[in-house]
Short mmCIF file of C-alpha atoms in Angstrom, two decimals:
data_model
loop_
_atom_site.label_atom_id
_atom_site.label_comp_id
_atom_site.label_asym_id
_atom_site.label_seq_id
_atom_site.Cartn_x
_atom_site.Cartn_y
_atom_site.Cartn_z
CA MET A 32 0.00 0.00 0.00
CA HIS A 33 1.36 3.47 -0.88
CA SER A 34 1.57 5.95 1.96
CA ASP A 35 1.92 9.72 1.76
CA GLY A 36 5.49 10.92 1.65
CA LEU A 37 8.48 8.63 1.45
CA LYS A 38 8.68 5.29 3.22
CA LEU A 39 11.63 2.88 3.32
CA ASP A 40 10.81 -0.47 4.81
CA GLY A 41 13.30 -3.20 5.83
CA ILE A 42 16.06 -1.97 3.52
CA CYS A 43 19.14 -4.22 3.33
CA LYS A 44 22.04 -3.33 1.08
CA ASP A 45 25.54 -4.71 0.67
CA TYR A 46 28.00 -2.58 -1.21
CA ALA A 47 31.40 -3.87 -2.34
CA GLY A 48 31.19 -6.71 0.19
CA LEU A 49 30.24 -4.46 3.10
CA ARG A 50 26.83 -4.35 4.76
CA VAL A 51 25.61 -0.75 4.46
CA PHE A 52 22.04 -1.22 5.71
CA ASN A 53 20.65 -3.94 7.87
CA SER A 54 16.84 -3.89 7.71
CA LEU A 55 16.58 -0.11 7.89
CA SER A 56 13.09 1.39 8.08
CA LEU A 57 12.27 5.10 7.91
CA GLN A 58 9.30 7.25 7.00
CA PHE A 59 9.56 10.89 5.86
CA ASN A 60 6.32 12.84 5.97
CA PRO A 61 5.00 15.68 3.79
CA GLY A 62 5.78 19.12 5.19
CA GLU A 63 8.83 17.90 7.15
CA ILE A 64 12.38 19.09 6.54
CA SER A 65 14.49 16.13 7.69
CA LEU A 66 18.20 16.38 8.23
CA LEU A 67 20.04 13.09 7.72
CA ILE A 68 23.35 13.04 9.58
CA GLY A 69 26.04 10.48 10.30
CA ALA A 70 29.76 9.92 10.06
CA ASN A 71 31.43 9.51 6.67
CA GLY A 72 30.49 6.12 5.23
CA SER A 73 27.38 5.80 7.38
CA GLY A 74 25.26 5.41 4.23
CA LYS A 75 23.54 8.80 3.88
CA SER A 76 24.18 9.11 0.13
CA THR A 77 23.36 5.43 -0.45
CA LEU A 78 20.08 5.85 1.39
CA LEU A 79 19.10 8.81 -0.81
CA ARG A 80 20.05 6.89 -3.98
CA ILE A 81 17.95 3.92 -2.88
CA ALA A 82 15.04 6.24 -2.05
CA ILE A 83 14.96 7.67 -5.58
CA GLY A 84 15.55 4.37 -7.36
CA LEU A 85 19.11 4.96 -8.58
CA LEU A 86 20.21 1.99 -6.46
CA THR A 87 18.22 -1.17 -5.91
CA PRO A 88 18.16 -2.54 -2.35
CA ASP A 89 19.03 -6.22 -1.85
CA SER A 90 15.77 -6.52 0.05
CA GLY A 91 13.11 -4.20 1.39
CA THR A 92 10.75 -1.75 -0.28
CA VAL A 93 10.55 1.95 -1.08
CA HIS A 94 7.21 3.74 -1.39
CA ARG A 95 7.01 7.25 -2.77
CA SER A 96 3.76 9.15 -3.13
CA SER A 97 5.05 10.97 -6.24
CA ALA A 98 7.09 9.65 -9.17
CA ALA A 99 9.05 12.81 -10.01
CA VAL A 100 11.77 13.71 -7.50
CA GLY A 101 13.93 16.79 -7.08
CA TYR A 102 17.41 15.42 -6.38
CA VAL A 103 20.91 16.83 -6.24
CA GLY A 104 23.67 14.35 -5.45
CA HIS A 105 27.40 14.95 -5.26
CA LEU A 106 27.18 16.09 -8.90
CA ASN A 107 24.67 18.58 -10.26
CA SER A 108 23.26 16.67 -13.28
CA LEU A 109 23.99 19.51 -15.70
CA TYR A 110 25.16 19.50 -19.30
CA MET A 111 28.55 21.15 -19.15
CA GLN A 112 28.57 22.08 -22.86
CA LEU A 113 25.31 24.04 -22.61
CA SER A 114 24.73 27.47 -21.11
CA VAL A 115 22.92 28.06 -17.82
CA ALA A 116 19.75 29.19 -19.66
CA GLU A 117 19.87 26.22 -22.05
CA ASN A 118 20.23 23.80 -19.13
CA LEU A 119 17.31 25.33 -17.22
CA ASP A 120 15.22 25.48 -20.41
CA PHE A 121 15.84 21.78 -21.02
CA TRP A 122 15.14 20.63 -17.47
CA SER A 123 12.07 22.80 -17.05
CA SER A 124 10.64 21.42 -20.30
CA ILE A 125 10.81 17.80 -19.10
CA LEU A 126 9.57 18.42 -15.54
CA PRO A 127 5.93 18.94 -14.60
CA GLU A 128 4.69 22.47 -13.85
CA ALA A 129 8.15 23.98 -13.91
CA GLU A 130 8.76 27.66 -13.24
CA ASN A 131 9.79 29.72 -16.24
CA ILE A 132 13.47 30.37 -16.84
CA GLU A 133 13.42 34.09 -16.05
CA THR A 134 11.92 33.43 -12.61
CA LEU A 135 14.51 30.71 -11.94
CA LEU A 136 17.42 32.89 -13.03
CA MET A 137 16.21 35.72 -10.77
CA ARG A 138 15.46 33.49 -7.79
CA TRP A 139 18.89 31.82 -7.83
CA GLY A 140 20.88 34.95 -8.74
CA LEU A 141 21.93 33.49 -12.09
CA THR A 142 20.77 36.23 -14.47
CA LYS A 143 24.28 37.47 -15.25
CA TYR A 144 25.45 33.90 -15.96
CA ARG A 145 22.54 32.98 -18.24
CA ASN A 146 24.61 32.73 -21.45
CA ARG A 147 27.73 31.28 -19.84
CA ARG A 148 28.56 27.62 -20.41
CA VAL A 149 28.25 25.59 -17.22
CA ALA A 150 31.75 24.12 -17.73
CA GLY A 151 33.27 27.60 -17.30
CA LEU A 152 31.50 28.42 -14.02
CA SER A 153 32.84 28.08 -10.47
CA LYS A 154 31.77 25.09 -8.38
CA GLY A 155 29.52 27.29 -6.23
CA ILE A 156 27.64 28.73 -9.24
CA GLN A 157 27.32 25.24 -10.75
CA THR A 158 25.75 24.08 -7.48
CA ARG A 159 23.26 26.98 -7.67
CA VAL A 160 22.32 25.97 -11.23
CA GLY A 161 21.98 22.36 -10.05
CA LEU A 162 19.67 23.42 -7.21
CA ALA A 163 17.63 25.61 -9.60
CA ARG A 164 17.30 22.54 -11.85
CA ALA A 165 16.24 20.22 -9.04
CA LEU A 166 13.79 22.59 -7.38
CA CYS A 167 12.28 24.19 -10.51
CA ALA A 168 9.15 22.07 -10.69
CA SER A 169 6.33 20.85 -8.49
CA GLN A 170 7.98 17.64 -7.26
CA LYS A 171 6.60 16.43 -3.94
CA THR A 172 9.84 14.69 -2.92
CA ILE A 173 13.07 16.69 -2.56
CA LEU A 174 16.31 14.88 -1.69
CA LEU A 175 19.58 16.79 -1.41
CA ASP A 176 23.03 15.38 -0.69
CA GLU A 177 25.43 17.90 0.88
CA PRO A 178 23.78 20.84 -0.91
CA THR A 179 25.62 23.54 1.06
CA ALA A 180 29.14 22.13 0.57
CA SER A 181 30.24 24.78 -1.94
CA LEU A 182 27.68 27.53 -1.27
CA ASP A 183 28.29 30.91 0.35
CA ASP A 184 25.94 32.20 3.05
CA THR A 185 23.83 34.25 0.62
CA SER A 186 23.23 31.21 -1.59
CA VAL A 187 22.40 29.07 1.45
CA GLY A 188 19.83 31.73 2.40
CA GLY A 189 18.18 31.32 -1.02
CA LEU A 190 18.25 27.53 -0.67
CA ILE A 191 16.66 27.68 2.79
CA THR A 192 13.83 29.90 1.51
CA ALA A 193 13.19 27.54 -1.41
CA LEU A 194 13.16 24.47 0.86
CA GLN A 195 10.79 26.08 3.35
CA GLU A 196 8.40 26.97 0.48
CA LYS A 197 8.55 23.37 -0.76
CA ALA A 198 7.84 21.98 2.71
CA GLN A 199 4.93 24.40 3.18
CA SER A 200 3.46 23.20 -0.11
CA GLY A 201 3.43 19.65 1.29
CA ALA A 202 6.67 18.26 -0.13
CA VAL A 203 8.90 15.75 1.65
CA VAL A 204 12.33 17.37 2.08
CA VAL A 205 15.33 15.26 3.11
CA ILE A 206 18.83 16.73 3.33
CA ALA A 207 21.95 14.64 3.96
CA SER A 208 24.57 16.96 5.38
CA HIS A 209 27.25 17.64 7.97
CA ASP A 210 26.43 21.35 7.91
CA LEU A 211 24.45 21.49 11.16
CA ALA A 212 25.29 25.14 11.76
CA ARG A 213 23.43 26.34 8.68
CA LEU A 214 20.75 23.67 8.25
CA LEU A 215 19.69 22.71 11.78
CA PRO A 216 17.72 25.97 12.23
CA ILE A 217 15.32 25.02 9.40
CA ALA A 218 15.09 21.28 10.11
CA THR A 219 11.97 19.91 11.74
CA ARG A 220 13.52 16.49 12.32
CA VAL A 221 17.03 15.02 12.57
CA VAL A 222 17.89 11.39 11.81
CA LEU A 223 21.26 9.94 12.83
CA LEU A 224 22.56 6.95 10.87
CA ARG A 225 25.18 4.62 12.30
CA ASP A 226 26.32 1.10 11.37
CA GLY A 227 23.50 0.61 8.87
CA ILE A 228 20.65 1.46 11.20
CA VAL A 229 18.82 4.53 12.48
CA ALA A 230 20.79 5.23 15.68
CA SER A 231 18.55 8.11 16.71
CA ASP A 232 15.57 10.04 15.36
CA ALA A 233 14.51 13.31 16.97
CA GLN A 234 11.90 15.99 16.30
CA CYS A 235 13.50 19.43 16.53
CA GLY A 236 10.67 20.62 18.79
CA ASN A 237 11.73 18.09 21.42
CA HIS A 238 14.90 19.64 22.81
CA THR A 239 15.74 16.76 25.15
CA GLU A 240 15.66 14.22 22.29
CA LEU A 241 17.55 16.54 19.95
CA ASP A 242 20.27 17.32 22.48
CA ALA A 243 20.74 13.59 23.14
CA LEU A 244 21.02 12.91 19.39
CA LEU A 245 23.53 15.70 18.86
CA THR A 246 25.61 14.55 21.82
CA GLN A 247 25.60 11.03 20.35
CA TYR A 248 26.61 12.38 16.89
CA GLN A 249 29.41 14.55 18.25
CA GLY A 250 30.62 11.63 20.39
CA ASN A 251 30.79 9.43 17.27
CA ASN A 252 32.77 12.03 15.37
CA ARG A 253 35.45 12.40 18.02
CA MET B 75 6.95 15.66 -26.32
CA ILE B 76 9.91 14.37 -24.32
CA PHE B 77 11.54 12.55 -27.25
CA VAL B 78 11.79 15.78 -29.27
CA THR B 79 13.15 17.69 -26.26
CA LEU B 80 15.81 15.01 -25.67
CA LEU B 81 16.71 14.87 -29.38
CA ARG B 82 17.03 18.66 -29.55
CA LYS B 83 19.27 18.63 -26.45
CA ASP B 84 21.51 15.85 -27.85
CA LEU B 85 21.90 17.68 -31.16
CA LEU B 86 22.61 20.98 -29.40
CA ILE B 87 25.36 19.33 -27.31
CA GLU B 88 26.84 17.82 -30.48
CA LEU B 89 26.63 21.19 -32.23
CA ARG B 90 28.54 22.80 -29.33
CA GLY B 91 31.22 20.14 -28.92
CA ARG B 92 31.14 18.48 -32.37
CA GLU B 93 32.87 15.54 -30.70
CA VAL B 94 31.24 12.71 -32.65
CA PHE B 95 31.08 14.63 -35.94
CA ALA B 96 34.61 16.04 -35.81
CA VAL B 97 36.20 12.70 -34.90
CA THR B 98 34.16 10.74 -37.46
CA VAL B 99 34.74 13.16 -40.34
CA GLY B 100 38.35 13.83 -39.42
CA LEU B 101 39.25 10.15 -39.25
CA SER B 102 37.22 9.37 -42.39
CA LEU B 103 39.08 12.03 -44.35
CA MET B 104 42.50 10.85 -43.19
CA LEU B 105 41.69 7.20 -43.83
CA ALA B 106 40.20 8.02 -47.25
CA VAL B 107 43.42 9.77 -48.27
CA VAL B 108 45.57 6.87 -47.02
CA ALA B 109 43.32 4.28 -48.70
CA ALA B 110 43.26 6.22 -51.99
CA PHE B 111 47.05 6.49 -51.93
CA GLY B 112 47.43 2.75 -51.26
CA ILE B 113 44.97 1.79 -53.97
CA GLY B 114 46.58 4.25 -56.39
CA THR B 115 49.88 2.39 -56.11
CA ALA B 116 48.12 -0.87 -57.07
CA PHE B 117 47.17 0.53 -60.53
CA LEU B 118 43.64 -0.93 -60.46
CA ASN B 119 41.42 -0.32 -63.49
CA PRO B 120 38.02 1.46 -63.07
CA PRO B 121 35.90 -1.74 -62.75
CA GLN B 122 38.31 -3.10 -60.15
CA LEU B 123 38.19 0.23 -58.29
CA SER B 124 34.37 0.11 -58.26
CA ALA B 125 34.53 -3.42 -56.90
CA VAL B 126 36.75 -2.53 -53.92
CA PHE B 127 35.18 0.87 -53.24
CA PRO B 128 32.19 -0.29 -51.09
CA ALA B 129 34.34 -2.39 -48.74
CA ILE B 130 36.86 0.41 -48.23
CA ALA B 131 34.17 3.07 -47.79
CA TRP B 132 32.32 1.08 -45.11
CA LEU B 133 35.51 -0.04 -43.39
CA ILE B 134 36.52 3.59 -43.05
CA PHE B 135 33.09 4.50 -41.69
CA ILE B 136 32.99 1.74 -39.09
CA PHE B 137 36.47 2.50 -37.83
CA ALA B 138 35.88 6.27 -37.67
CA ALA B 139 32.38 6.00 -36.17
CA THR B 140 33.47 3.56 -33.48
CA VAL B 141 36.15 5.98 -32.32
CA GLY B 142 33.72 8.92 -32.60
CA LEU B 143 30.85 7.30 -30.71
CA GLY B 144 33.11 6.21 -27.85
CA ARG B 145 32.75 9.69 -26.35
CA SER B 146 29.07 10.19 -27.14
CA LEU B 147 27.85 9.32 -23.63
CA GLU B 148 30.34 11.62 -21.93
CA ALA B 149 27.93 14.57 -21.87
CA GLU B 150 25.52 12.45 -19.83
CA THR B 151 28.04 10.98 -17.40
CA GLN B 152 30.40 13.93 -16.87
CA ASP B 153 28.10 15.61 -14.30
CA ALA B 154 25.67 12.68 -13.83
CA ALA B 155 23.04 14.33 -16.06
CA ILE B 156 21.70 10.89 -16.94
CA GLU B 157 20.80 10.38 -13.25
CA GLY B 158 18.87 13.64 -13.36
CA LEU B 159 16.91 12.33 -16.35
CA LEU B 160 16.05 9.06 -14.61
CA VAL B 161 15.05 10.82 -11.39
CA ALA B 162 12.88 13.24 -13.39
CA GLY B 163 10.91 10.25 -14.63
CA VAL B 164 12.36 10.06 -18.16
CA SER B 165 12.42 6.41 -19.17
CA PRO B 166 15.59 4.70 -20.48
CA PRO B 167 13.89 3.83 -23.82
CA GLN B 168 13.15 7.55 -24.35
CA ILE B 169 16.78 8.48 -23.60
CA TYR B 170 17.99 5.66 -25.87
CA SER B 171 15.69 6.54 -28.79
CA ALA B 172 16.78 10.18 -28.78
CA LYS B 173 20.45 9.17 -28.66
CA VAL B 174 20.06 6.70 -31.54
CA PHE B 175 18.38 9.30 -33.75
CA SER B 176 20.84 12.09 -32.93
CA ASN B 177 23.84 9.76 -33.41
CA SER B 178 22.31 8.55 -36.69
CA LEU B 179 21.91 12.09 -38.04
CA VAL B 180 25.46 13.08 -37.15
CA LEU B 181 27.06 9.82 -38.34
CA CYS B 182 25.04 9.78 -41.58
CA LEU B 183 26.37 13.23 -42.42
CA GLY B 184 29.92 12.12 -41.56
CA GLN B 185 29.56 8.93 -43.58
CA LEU B 186 28.33 10.74 -46.69
CA ILE B 187 31.19 13.27 -46.49
CA GLY B 188 33.75 10.46 -46.09
CA MET B 189 32.26 8.40 -48.92
CA CYS B 190 32.16 11.40 -51.28
CA LEU B 191 35.81 12.24 -50.60
CA LEU B 192 36.90 8.64 -51.16
CA ALA B 193 34.91 8.54 -54.43
CA LEU B 194 36.50 11.81 -55.49
CA LEU B 195 40.02 10.55 -54.75
CA LEU B 196 39.38 7.26 -56.60
CA ALA B 197 37.56 8.99 -59.50
CA ILE B 198 34.39 6.95 -58.97
CA ASN B 199 31.14 8.48 -60.19
CA LEU B 200 28.45 8.31 -57.49
CA SER B 201 25.96 10.66 -59.16
CA ASP B 202 23.95 7.90 -60.89
CA ALA B 203 23.39 6.03 -57.64
CA TRP B 204 23.07 9.00 -55.33
CA SER B 205 19.55 8.41 -54.01
CA ALA B 206 20.17 4.67 -53.53
CA LEU B 207 23.43 5.34 -51.67
CA PHE B 208 21.71 7.87 -49.43
CA LEU B 209 19.02 5.36 -48.46
CA ILE B 210 21.58 2.59 -47.86
CA SER B 211 23.65 4.95 -45.71
CA ALA B 212 20.62 5.93 -43.66
CA LEU B 213 19.65 2.30 -43.01
CA VAL B 214 23.18 1.13 -42.21
CA VAL B 215 23.97 4.09 -39.99
CA PHE B 216 20.69 3.66 -38.08
CA GLY B 217 21.44 -0.01 -37.36
CA TYR B 218 25.00 0.82 -36.43
CA SER B 219 23.87 3.64 -34.08
CA ALA B 220 21.22 1.42 -32.48
CA LEU B 221 23.81 -1.17 -31.49
CA ALA B 222 26.73 1.16 -30.80
CA THR B 223 24.63 3.44 -28.55
CA LEU B 224 23.67 0.44 -26.42
CA LEU B 225 27.20 -0.97 -26.26
CA THR B 226 28.71 2.45 -25.49
CA ALA B 227 26.48 2.59 -22.40
CA LEU B 228 27.40 -0.98 -21.43
CA CYS B 229 31.12 -0.20 -21.66
CA ALA B 230 30.89 3.27 -20.07
CA THR B 231 31.84 2.19 -16.55
CA SER B 232 34.73 -0.04 -17.62
CA SER B 233 38.27 1.30 -17.37
CA LEU B 234 38.96 -0.58 -20.62
CA ARG B 235 36.09 1.09 -22.52
CA GLY B 236 38.44 2.44 -25.22
CA VAL B 237 39.30 -1.08 -26.39
CA LEU B 238 36.21 -2.89 -25.11
CA LEU B 239 33.75 -1.11 -27.41
CA PRO B 240 35.43 -2.09 -30.72
CA LEU B 241 36.12 -5.61 -29.43
CA ILE B 242 32.45 -6.21 -28.66
CA LEU B 243 30.95 -4.10 -31.43
CA LEU B 244 32.87 -5.23 -34.50
CA PRO B 245 31.95 -8.94 -34.39
CA VAL B 246 28.29 -8.18 -33.69
CA ILE B 247 28.08 -5.53 -36.41
CA ALA B 248 29.54 -7.84 -39.09
CA PRO B 249 26.22 -8.84 -40.75
CA LEU B 250 25.29 -5.15 -41.07
CA PHE B 251 28.69 -4.45 -42.58
CA PHE B 252 28.30 -7.26 -45.16
CA SER B 253 24.82 -6.01 -46.13
CA ALA B 254 26.18 -2.48 -46.52
CA ILE B 255 28.98 -3.64 -48.84
CA GLU B 256 26.71 -5.82 -51.00
CA LEU B 257 23.97 -3.20 -51.34
CA THR B 258 26.46 -0.43 -52.14
CA HIS B 259 28.04 -2.66 -54.76
CA GLU B 260 24.64 -3.39 -56.33
CA ALA B 261 23.71 0.31 -56.25
CA LEU B 262 26.92 1.32 -58.02
CA GLU B 263 26.41 -1.37 -60.68
CA ASN B 264 22.70 -0.75 -61.34
CA GLY B 265 22.30 2.87 -60.28
CA ARG B 266 19.36 2.00 -58.01
CA LEU B 267 18.52 0.22 -54.80
CA ALA B 268 17.65 -3.44 -55.44
CA LEU B 269 14.39 -3.68 -53.48
CA ASP B 270 14.20 -7.45 -53.94
CA SER B 271 17.73 -8.01 -52.64
CA PRO B 272 17.98 -10.38 -49.66
CA TRP B 273 20.70 -8.06 -48.33
CA LEU B 274 18.15 -5.26 -48.05
CA SER B 275 15.78 -7.53 -46.12
CA LEU B 276 18.66 -8.52 -43.84
CA LEU B 277 19.62 -4.86 -43.32
CA VAL B 278 16.07 -3.78 -42.41
CA GLY B 279 15.69 -6.83 -40.15
CA LEU B 280 18.96 -6.05 -38.35
CA ASP B 281 17.88 -2.42 -37.86
CA VAL B 282 14.67 -3.59 -36.19
CA VAL B 283 16.40 -6.24 -34.05
CA TYR B 284 19.21 -3.92 -32.89
CA PHE B 285 16.76 -1.12 -32.05
CA LEU B 286 14.40 -3.40 -30.11
CA LEU B 287 17.38 -4.89 -28.28
CA GLY B 288 18.52 -1.40 -27.30
CA LEU B 289 15.06 -0.31 -26.16
CA ASN B 290 14.88 -3.31 -23.83
CA LEU B 291 18.45 -3.36 -22.51
CA TYR B 292 19.40 0.32 -22.27
CA GLY B 293 17.84 0.67 -18.80
CA ALA B 294 20.01 -2.13 -17.43
CA ALA B 295 23.07 -0.68 -19.18
CA ILE B 296 22.82 2.78 -17.60
CA LYS B 297 21.65 1.85 -14.10
CA GLU B 298 24.06 1.38 -11.16
#
């Protein structure tokens, strides 16, 4: 049975001979902004790739309430030979109910780069184009993997506004990141992954739970 | 329509980089010059030249196109754009179909340029068989693109992809190559396409089989 949002049930996955997930179950609900944290190699990126169907779990099921997903992984899924405007034009024409290019260029501060080839842009600007691509349409599932890694504070501000709008419109938003300083203030929930399982799962409104989770995370990272 | 959008994007990328076209035409021109020089030293008479022309022309094409197409998936993999397509709900058969048609258009143009230059260098008159040769080229190049596009994706993650693609492709493409040579030979002799030729039936059949194979296997080739 399909539920609202995004549900992973009993996910097991071995990767290169190592067990990444051992019967992991998680549900992400519409309207939530969930922050997925964990040490390097804890499986955050793998979990996102399983959730969107880019990786197949060895066992377990994934249920998504919507087929189209807004996703940015470690790469931005852009065509390096094309200009910023040509990329956004292409992606907005294959995605449902996409915003028009002028709005996207304005929103992400890309107007002056519109005719520049993506290959010639800095990593930070490429990330902004990648985020504009992933968030340009009416997808109800948004999954981002380390989206703030190469962004300055102004760009992160734009990203936060866009994510809050998406969550308010009923989208599931999941962000895998180590950037607690900039993303914790907008998160409504934090999930800590460790050794292939959910080590802790806290609502941000519950300060006791959240503090315990963060203490556990910081202890793991020492 | 997503197919048209994908096709337009593939052609625009090729127009910007000209990677497949430049490599295919460049290699075809160089090989045509070398082949014409080698044949010139053999002092063949015009009927003998006409007899060897189809095999040399198609050999040049297959060699040049295989090198050219080796990089055709790079635009999709360089920044994981192909993942973006899959996540956006674009199906692998749609991606594959657009790639086959864009590769076919580019390679067909390259093949015709290479064949014309070789004919010019060997003083072979193609004007009487022009329409037949164009049709044969279109059919052969489509079949070639259908198979090569699939195999390029299969080899994309291998560190040996530079040598793996020709090693897998050339034996499988052999029936298409034989059909191309026989039909070109018949077209040059008769000035028209022999519609009752078994080679034409084989060529059309191979086009259909290769394309259906690609439609069904491309998803497995590009995932994980």
